Short mmCIF file of N, CA and C in Angstrom, two decimals:
data_model
loop_
_atom_site.label_atom_id
_atom_site.label_comp_id
_atom_site.label_asym_id
_atom_site.label_seq_id
_atom_site.Cartn_x
_atom_site.Cartn_y
_atom_site.Cartn_z
N MET R 1 0.89 -1.18 0.00
CA MET R 1 0.01 0.04 0.00
C MET R 1 0.87 1.21 0.00
N THR R 2 0.65 2.12 -0.96
CA THR R 2 1.46 3.37 -1.07
C THR R 2 0.63 4.48 -0.47
N LEU R 3 1.25 5.41 0.22
CA LEU R 3 0.56 6.52 0.76
C LEU R 3 0.54 7.65 -0.28
N ALA R 4 -0.53 8.37 -0.39
CA ALA R 4 -0.52 9.47 -1.28
C ALA R 4 0.40 10.58 -0.80
N PRO R 5 1.14 11.20 -1.73
CA PRO R 5 2.10 12.27 -1.28
C PRO R 5 1.41 13.44 -0.58
N LYS R 6 2.00 13.94 0.42
CA LYS R 6 1.43 15.09 1.20
C LYS R 6 1.47 16.28 0.27
N PRO R 7 0.24 17.02 0.14
CA PRO R 7 0.29 18.25 -0.66
C PRO R 7 1.18 19.31 -0.09
N VAL R 8 1.67 20.20 -1.03
CA VAL R 8 2.52 21.33 -0.70
C VAL R 8 1.63 22.61 -0.81
N GLU R 9 1.76 23.38 0.22
CA GLU R 9 0.97 24.61 0.27
C GLU R 9 1.91 25.67 0.91
N LEU R 10 2.24 26.74 0.09
CA LEU R 10 3.12 27.75 0.51
C LEU R 10 2.42 29.14 0.38
N GLU R 11 2.41 29.88 1.49
CA GLU R 11 2.03 31.27 1.48
C GLU R 11 3.31 32.02 1.31
N ILE R 12 3.49 32.71 0.15
CA ILE R 12 4.72 33.38 -0.17
C ILE R 12 4.69 34.84 0.25
N GLN R 13 5.62 35.27 0.99
CA GLN R 13 5.70 36.62 1.48
C GLN R 13 6.91 37.33 0.71
N PRO R 14 6.84 38.66 0.53
CA PRO R 14 7.95 39.30 -0.15
C PRO R 14 9.21 39.12 0.68
N SER R 15 10.32 38.86 0.01
CA SER R 15 11.63 38.60 0.75
C SER R 15 12.26 39.98 1.17
N ARG R 16 12.47 40.07 2.43
CA ARG R 16 13.18 41.20 2.98
C ARG R 16 14.67 41.20 2.63
N LEU R 17 15.21 39.96 2.44
CA LEU R 17 16.63 39.81 1.98
C LEU R 17 16.75 40.37 0.56
N LEU R 18 15.80 40.21 -0.31
CA LEU R 18 15.85 40.69 -1.63
C LEU R 18 15.77 42.27 -1.58
N LEU R 19 14.86 42.76 -0.74
CA LEU R 19 14.75 44.17 -0.63
C LEU R 19 16.12 44.81 -0.12
N ALA R 20 16.76 44.18 0.79
CA ALA R 20 18.01 44.72 1.40
C ALA R 20 19.03 44.73 0.32
N TRP R 21 19.11 43.65 -0.49
CA TRP R 21 20.09 43.48 -1.57
C TRP R 21 19.79 44.54 -2.62
N LEU R 22 18.56 44.84 -2.94
CA LEU R 22 18.30 45.84 -4.02
C LEU R 22 18.66 47.24 -3.51
N LEU R 23 18.36 47.48 -2.19
CA LEU R 23 18.79 48.88 -1.61
C LEU R 23 20.28 49.02 -1.53
N ILE R 24 20.99 48.01 -1.19
CA ILE R 24 22.46 48.02 -1.04
C ILE R 24 23.11 48.24 -2.43
N ILE R 25 22.65 47.54 -3.40
CA ILE R 25 23.18 47.65 -4.76
C ILE R 25 22.96 49.07 -5.34
N HIS R 26 21.75 49.55 -5.23
CA HIS R 26 21.42 50.80 -5.78
C HIS R 26 22.12 51.94 -5.09
N PHE R 27 22.18 51.85 -3.75
CA PHE R 27 22.86 52.87 -2.99
C PHE R 27 24.39 52.86 -3.29
N SER R 28 25.00 51.71 -3.38
CA SER R 28 26.40 51.61 -3.71
C SER R 28 26.66 52.26 -5.11
N VAL R 29 25.79 51.95 -6.11
CA VAL R 29 26.08 52.47 -7.43
C VAL R 29 25.94 54.04 -7.35
N VAL R 30 25.00 54.59 -6.60
CA VAL R 30 24.87 56.00 -6.49
C VAL R 30 26.10 56.59 -5.84
N LEU R 31 26.64 55.99 -4.76
CA LEU R 31 27.81 56.46 -4.05
C LEU R 31 29.00 56.43 -5.07
N MET R 32 29.13 55.34 -5.84
CA MET R 32 30.24 55.33 -6.74
C MET R 32 30.19 56.33 -7.82
N LEU R 33 28.95 56.59 -8.28
CA LEU R 33 28.84 57.67 -9.31
C LEU R 33 29.15 59.03 -8.69
N LEU R 34 28.75 59.26 -7.50
CA LEU R 34 29.05 60.62 -6.92
C LEU R 34 30.47 60.87 -6.58
N VAL R 35 31.23 59.85 -6.29
CA VAL R 35 32.64 60.05 -5.91
C VAL R 35 33.56 59.77 -7.17
N SER R 36 32.98 59.41 -8.30
CA SER R 36 33.84 59.09 -9.49
C SER R 36 34.27 60.31 -10.10
N PRO R 37 35.36 60.25 -10.96
CA PRO R 37 35.89 61.45 -11.65
C PRO R 37 35.00 61.93 -12.78
N ILE R 38 33.88 61.43 -12.96
CA ILE R 38 32.94 61.86 -14.03
C ILE R 38 32.51 63.32 -13.60
N PRO R 39 32.21 64.13 -14.68
CA PRO R 39 31.77 65.46 -14.37
C PRO R 39 30.49 65.37 -13.51
N LEU R 40 30.35 66.42 -12.60
CA LEU R 40 29.33 66.35 -11.57
C LEU R 40 27.91 66.28 -12.19
N LEU R 41 27.64 67.06 -13.31
CA LEU R 41 26.41 67.09 -13.86
C LEU R 41 25.97 65.69 -14.39
N ILE R 42 26.98 65.03 -15.01
CA ILE R 42 26.63 63.69 -15.65
C ILE R 42 26.49 62.68 -14.47
N SER R 43 27.31 62.72 -13.50
CA SER R 43 27.19 61.78 -12.35
C SER R 43 25.85 61.97 -11.62
N VAL R 44 25.44 63.20 -11.43
CA VAL R 44 24.19 63.48 -10.74
C VAL R 44 23.07 62.92 -11.59
N GLY R 45 23.09 63.16 -12.93
CA GLY R 45 22.05 62.65 -13.78
C GLY R 45 21.98 61.17 -13.78
N LEU R 46 23.18 60.50 -13.83
CA LEU R 46 23.10 59.05 -13.79
C LEU R 46 22.68 58.50 -12.34
N ALA R 47 22.97 59.24 -11.35
CA ALA R 47 22.57 58.86 -9.97
C ALA R 47 21.04 58.96 -9.91
N ILE R 48 20.42 59.99 -10.49
CA ILE R 48 19.09 60.17 -10.57
C ILE R 48 18.41 58.97 -11.30
N MET R 49 18.97 58.58 -12.38
CA MET R 49 18.41 57.46 -13.17
C MET R 49 18.52 56.13 -12.39
N VAL R 50 19.63 55.96 -11.60
CA VAL R 50 19.74 54.74 -10.80
C VAL R 50 18.81 54.77 -9.68
N CYS R 51 18.55 55.95 -9.07
CA CYS R 51 17.47 56.05 -7.98
C CYS R 51 16.08 55.74 -8.53
N CYS R 52 15.80 56.25 -9.75
CA CYS R 52 14.53 55.90 -10.39
C CYS R 52 14.44 54.40 -10.63
N GLY R 53 15.44 53.79 -11.15
CA GLY R 53 15.41 52.34 -11.31
C GLY R 53 15.28 51.61 -10.09
N GLY R 54 15.91 52.02 -9.01
CA GLY R 54 15.75 51.44 -7.67
C GLY R 54 14.38 51.49 -7.17
N TYR R 55 13.71 52.70 -7.37
CA TYR R 55 12.38 52.91 -6.96
C TYR R 55 11.41 51.94 -7.66
N LEU R 56 11.67 51.80 -8.99
CA LEU R 56 10.84 50.90 -9.76
C LEU R 56 11.01 49.40 -9.28
N CYS R 57 12.28 49.04 -8.99
CA CYS R 57 12.58 47.72 -8.42
C CYS R 57 11.83 47.43 -7.09
N ILE R 58 11.90 48.45 -6.25
CA ILE R 58 11.25 48.35 -4.89
C ILE R 58 9.71 48.34 -5.05
N GLN R 59 9.15 49.06 -6.02
CA GLN R 59 7.73 48.95 -6.28
C GLN R 59 7.35 47.65 -6.83
N ARG R 60 8.08 47.04 -7.59
CA ARG R 60 7.85 45.70 -8.18
C ARG R 60 7.96 44.66 -7.01
N TRP R 61 8.97 44.85 -6.11
CA TRP R 61 9.08 43.97 -5.00
C TRP R 61 7.84 44.04 -4.11
N HIS R 62 7.37 45.21 -3.91
CA HIS R 62 6.24 45.44 -3.00
C HIS R 62 4.98 44.85 -3.69
N ARG R 63 4.84 44.87 -4.99
CA ARG R 63 3.62 44.25 -5.60
C ARG R 63 3.93 42.85 -6.06
N GLN R 64 4.46 42.06 -5.20
CA GLN R 64 4.83 40.71 -5.51
C GLN R 64 3.69 40.00 -6.26
N GLY R 65 3.94 39.32 -7.38
CA GLY R 65 2.90 38.70 -8.12
C GLY R 65 2.27 37.46 -7.48
N VAL R 66 3.15 36.53 -6.96
CA VAL R 66 2.68 35.26 -6.48
C VAL R 66 2.50 35.25 -4.93
N GLN R 67 1.25 35.00 -4.54
CA GLN R 67 1.01 34.95 -3.04
C GLN R 67 0.93 33.57 -2.56
N TYR R 68 0.56 32.59 -3.48
CA TYR R 68 0.38 31.23 -3.01
C TYR R 68 0.91 30.20 -4.05
N LEU R 69 1.55 29.20 -3.58
CA LEU R 69 2.03 28.10 -4.49
C LEU R 69 1.53 26.78 -3.84
N GLY R 70 0.89 25.96 -4.63
CA GLY R 70 0.45 24.72 -4.16
C GLY R 70 0.63 23.57 -5.12
N TRP R 71 0.79 22.39 -4.55
CA TRP R 71 0.92 21.12 -5.28
C TRP R 71 0.03 20.06 -4.69
N ARG R 72 -0.84 19.54 -5.40
CA ARG R 72 -1.72 18.43 -4.91
C ARG R 72 -1.99 17.47 -6.05
N ASP R 73 -1.72 16.23 -5.82
CA ASP R 73 -2.01 15.13 -6.80
C ASP R 73 -1.36 15.45 -8.15
N GLY R 74 -0.12 15.94 -8.20
CA GLY R 74 0.55 16.23 -9.49
C GLY R 74 0.14 17.48 -10.09
N ILE R 75 -0.65 18.32 -9.54
CA ILE R 75 -1.11 19.56 -10.15
C ILE R 75 -0.54 20.75 -9.41
N TRP R 76 0.13 21.65 -10.06
CA TRP R 76 0.66 22.87 -9.41
C TRP R 76 -0.26 23.97 -9.59
N MET R 77 -0.50 24.79 -8.53
CA MET R 77 -1.41 25.91 -8.52
C MET R 77 -0.66 27.12 -8.10
N LEU R 78 -0.87 28.25 -8.83
CA LEU R 78 -0.29 29.56 -8.41
C LEU R 78 -1.38 30.51 -8.23
N GLU R 79 -1.33 31.34 -7.17
CA GLU R 79 -2.25 32.47 -7.00
C GLU R 79 -1.44 33.73 -7.31
N MET R 80 -1.89 34.35 -8.35
CA MET R 80 -1.22 35.65 -8.76
C MET R 80 -2.32 36.71 -8.87
N ASN R 81 -2.14 37.83 -8.11
CA ASN R 81 -3.07 38.92 -8.18
C ASN R 81 -4.53 38.42 -7.88
N GLN R 82 -4.68 37.72 -6.91
CA GLN R 82 -5.98 37.18 -6.47
C GLN R 82 -6.63 36.14 -7.51
N LEU R 83 -5.95 35.69 -8.48
CA LEU R 83 -6.47 34.71 -9.37
C LEU R 83 -5.65 33.42 -9.22
N THR R 84 -6.36 32.29 -9.05
CA THR R 84 -5.63 31.06 -8.91
C THR R 84 -5.70 30.30 -10.24
N ASP R 85 -4.53 29.92 -10.72
CA ASP R 85 -4.41 29.16 -12.00
C ASP R 85 -3.67 27.93 -11.84
N GLU R 86 -4.03 26.95 -12.67
CA GLU R 86 -3.21 25.69 -12.75
C GLU R 86 -2.13 25.92 -13.64
N VAL R 87 -0.92 25.58 -13.29
CA VAL R 87 0.29 25.82 -14.05
C VAL R 87 1.11 24.48 -14.25
N GLU R 88 2.00 24.50 -15.15
CA GLU R 88 2.91 23.42 -15.44
C GLU R 88 4.26 23.72 -15.11
N LEU R 89 4.82 22.92 -14.21
CA LEU R 89 6.31 23.14 -13.87
C LEU R 89 7.17 22.68 -15.02
N GLN R 90 7.98 23.59 -15.49
CA GLN R 90 8.85 23.33 -16.63
C GLN R 90 10.23 22.89 -16.09
N SER R 91 10.73 23.62 -15.11
CA SER R 91 12.03 23.31 -14.52
C SER R 91 12.21 23.90 -13.22
N TYR R 92 13.27 23.47 -12.45
CA TYR R 92 13.55 24.09 -11.16
C TYR R 92 15.00 23.99 -10.90
N LEU R 93 15.47 24.82 -10.02
CA LEU R 93 16.87 24.80 -9.60
C LEU R 93 16.78 24.94 -8.07
N ILE R 94 17.60 24.08 -7.36
CA ILE R 94 17.56 24.20 -5.89
C ILE R 94 19.05 24.64 -5.46
N PHE R 95 19.16 25.82 -4.83
CA PHE R 95 20.39 26.24 -4.27
C PHE R 95 20.24 26.13 -2.75
N PRO R 96 21.40 26.27 -2.08
CA PRO R 96 21.32 26.18 -0.63
C PRO R 96 20.35 27.16 0.02
N SER R 97 20.17 28.40 -0.46
CA SER R 97 19.38 29.37 0.07
C SER R 97 18.36 29.96 -0.88
N LEU R 98 18.13 29.33 -2.04
CA LEU R 98 17.19 29.81 -2.96
C LEU R 98 16.69 28.69 -3.80
N ILE R 99 15.32 28.76 -4.15
CA ILE R 99 14.68 27.82 -5.01
C ILE R 99 14.18 28.67 -6.16
N GLN R 100 14.48 28.17 -7.39
CA GLN R 100 13.95 28.85 -8.61
C GLN R 100 12.99 27.88 -9.31
N LEU R 101 11.75 28.28 -9.52
CA LEU R 101 10.84 27.45 -10.29
C LEU R 101 10.51 28.18 -11.56
N VAL R 102 10.30 27.43 -12.56
CA VAL R 102 9.90 27.97 -13.87
C VAL R 102 8.63 27.27 -14.22
N PHE R 103 7.54 28.10 -14.36
CA PHE R 103 6.20 27.57 -14.66
C PHE R 103 5.78 28.03 -16.03
N LEU R 104 4.94 27.24 -16.72
CA LEU R 104 4.27 27.63 -17.93
C LEU R 104 2.81 27.98 -17.60
N ARG R 105 2.40 29.13 -17.84
CA ARG R 105 1.06 29.68 -17.55
C ARG R 105 0.54 30.39 -18.72
N GLU R 106 -0.56 29.87 -19.27
CA GLU R 106 -1.15 30.55 -20.42
C GLU R 106 -0.24 30.81 -21.52
N GLY R 107 0.60 29.79 -21.80
CA GLY R 107 1.60 29.93 -22.82
C GLY R 107 2.78 30.76 -22.61
N GLN R 108 2.89 31.29 -21.43
CA GLN R 108 4.02 32.15 -21.01
C GLN R 108 4.77 31.55 -19.90
N SER R 109 6.06 31.71 -19.98
CA SER R 109 6.98 31.18 -18.87
C SER R 109 7.14 32.18 -17.77
N HIS R 110 6.97 31.73 -16.54
CA HIS R 110 7.05 32.58 -15.35
C HIS R 110 8.06 31.99 -14.41
N ARG R 111 9.02 32.81 -13.86
CA ARG R 111 9.93 32.37 -12.97
C ARG R 111 9.52 32.82 -11.52
N LEU R 112 9.74 31.93 -10.54
CA LEU R 112 9.41 32.27 -9.21
C LEU R 112 10.61 31.88 -8.35
N PHE R 113 11.09 32.89 -7.70
CA PHE R 113 12.23 32.77 -6.79
C PHE R 113 11.74 32.71 -5.31
N ILE R 114 12.12 31.63 -4.63
CA ILE R 114 11.72 31.49 -3.21
C ILE R 114 12.93 31.64 -2.39
N PHE R 115 12.98 32.82 -1.70
CA PHE R 115 14.16 33.06 -0.80
C PHE R 115 13.80 32.45 0.55
N PRO R 116 14.88 32.33 1.43
CA PRO R 116 14.71 31.67 2.79
C PRO R 116 13.67 32.44 3.62
N ASP R 117 13.58 33.77 3.45
CA ASP R 117 12.61 34.46 4.34
C ASP R 117 11.23 34.61 3.70
N SER R 118 10.98 34.07 2.45
CA SER R 118 9.72 34.18 1.86
C SER R 118 8.71 33.19 2.43
N VAL R 119 9.18 32.02 2.91
CA VAL R 119 8.29 31.03 3.42
C VAL R 119 8.95 30.44 4.69
N SER R 120 8.20 29.76 5.44
CA SER R 120 8.78 29.09 6.68
C SER R 120 9.85 28.09 6.25
N ARG R 121 10.72 27.77 7.27
CA ARG R 121 11.75 26.79 7.03
C ARG R 121 11.17 25.43 6.78
N GLU R 122 10.14 25.12 7.43
CA GLU R 122 9.47 23.75 7.24
C GLU R 122 8.79 23.73 5.86
N ALA R 123 8.13 24.78 5.40
CA ALA R 123 7.48 24.79 4.11
C ALA R 123 8.56 24.73 2.98
N GLN R 124 9.70 25.34 3.21
CA GLN R 124 10.79 25.30 2.19
C GLN R 124 11.43 23.91 2.12
N ARG R 125 11.46 23.21 3.27
CA ARG R 125 12.03 21.85 3.24
C ARG R 125 11.02 20.97 2.65
N HIS R 126 9.79 21.14 2.85
CA HIS R 126 8.80 20.31 2.26
C HIS R 126 8.82 20.50 0.68
N LEU R 127 8.93 21.73 0.25
CA LEU R 127 8.98 22.04 -1.21
C LEU R 127 10.20 21.32 -1.83
N ARG R 128 11.39 21.49 -1.19
CA ARG R 128 12.53 20.77 -1.66
C ARG R 128 12.37 19.28 -1.85
N GLN R 129 11.78 18.69 -0.78
CA GLN R 129 11.48 17.26 -0.84
C GLN R 129 10.57 16.84 -1.99
N ARG R 130 9.54 17.61 -2.19
CA ARG R 130 8.57 17.40 -3.24
C ARG R 130 9.15 17.54 -4.57
N LEU R 131 10.09 18.53 -4.81
CA LEU R 131 10.69 18.72 -6.09
C LEU R 131 11.66 17.53 -6.34
N THR R 132 12.39 17.16 -5.29
CA THR R 132 13.33 16.07 -5.46
C THR R 132 12.59 14.76 -5.79
N LEU R 133 11.44 14.51 -5.13
CA LEU R 133 10.75 13.31 -5.37
C LEU R 133 9.96 13.28 -6.68
N VAL R 134 9.25 14.39 -7.02
CA VAL R 134 8.32 14.34 -8.09
C VAL R 134 9.02 15.00 -9.40
N GLY R 135 9.76 16.08 -9.09
CA GLY R 135 10.42 16.73 -10.31
C GLY R 135 9.37 17.36 -11.15
N VAL R 136 9.74 17.47 -12.44
CA VAL R 136 8.75 18.01 -13.46
C VAL R 136 7.87 16.90 -13.91
N SER R 137 6.77 17.26 -14.52
CA SER R 137 5.74 16.25 -14.91
C SER R 137 6.29 15.34 -16.00
N SER R 138 5.76 14.20 -16.16
CA SER R 138 6.26 13.23 -17.09
C SER R 138 6.22 13.72 -18.51
N SER R 139 5.17 14.50 -18.86
CA SER R 139 5.01 15.10 -20.20
C SER R 139 6.20 16.06 -20.45
N GLU R 140 6.60 16.79 -19.45
CA GLU R 140 7.78 17.68 -19.61
C GLU R 140 8.99 16.92 -19.76
N GLN R 141 9.19 15.81 -19.01
CA GLN R 141 10.37 14.98 -19.10
C GLN R 141 10.48 14.34 -20.38
N SER R 142 9.36 13.84 -20.96
CA SER R 142 9.47 13.22 -22.30
C SER R 142 9.75 14.33 -23.36
N ARG R 143 9.22 15.50 -23.20
CA ARG R 143 9.49 16.60 -24.12
C ARG R 143 11.04 16.89 -24.11
N PHE R 144 11.55 16.96 -22.87
CA PHE R 144 12.98 17.21 -22.71
C PHE R 144 13.83 16.12 -23.37
N GLU R 145 13.40 14.86 -23.15
CA GLU R 145 14.16 13.79 -23.75
C GLU R 145 14.09 13.78 -25.24
N ARG R 146 12.97 14.18 -25.87
CA ARG R 146 12.86 14.33 -27.34
C ARG R 146 13.84 15.40 -27.87
N GLN R 147 14.00 16.47 -27.10
CA GLN R 147 14.89 17.52 -27.57
C GLN R 147 16.31 17.18 -27.50
N ASN R 148 16.67 16.23 -26.63
CA ASN R 148 18.16 15.86 -26.47
C ASN R 148 18.44 14.64 -27.31
#
């Protein structure tokens, strides 16, 4: 008798680590521009452009697209902007402190990065186990094998 695999349910929060990284990178670039030997007018103009880019990055971080990720009976579900859709897992990468998932949704590829502070440690462990055991769907594996 085989037991049915336990479903995966993740409530994904915006990562404060990603926010800190974005702020540090943009702030560092602005500092380097202001102390560089570039003429002051050009460096201030570039610094303003970097600040605008940083602002847009932070706005995108704040409006995180995916709030929920679930897996049950071989079906992946994503909740994006209060709409829940069935998606197909194309590929994934597991790093020590980051999980990258690539989903196909409505013919478009979507990447989802799960940082350590986006979900609980237990939920992240469960997702890693599920990915290791299940992987991508058999139709995707056969498509991958046909390409190689």
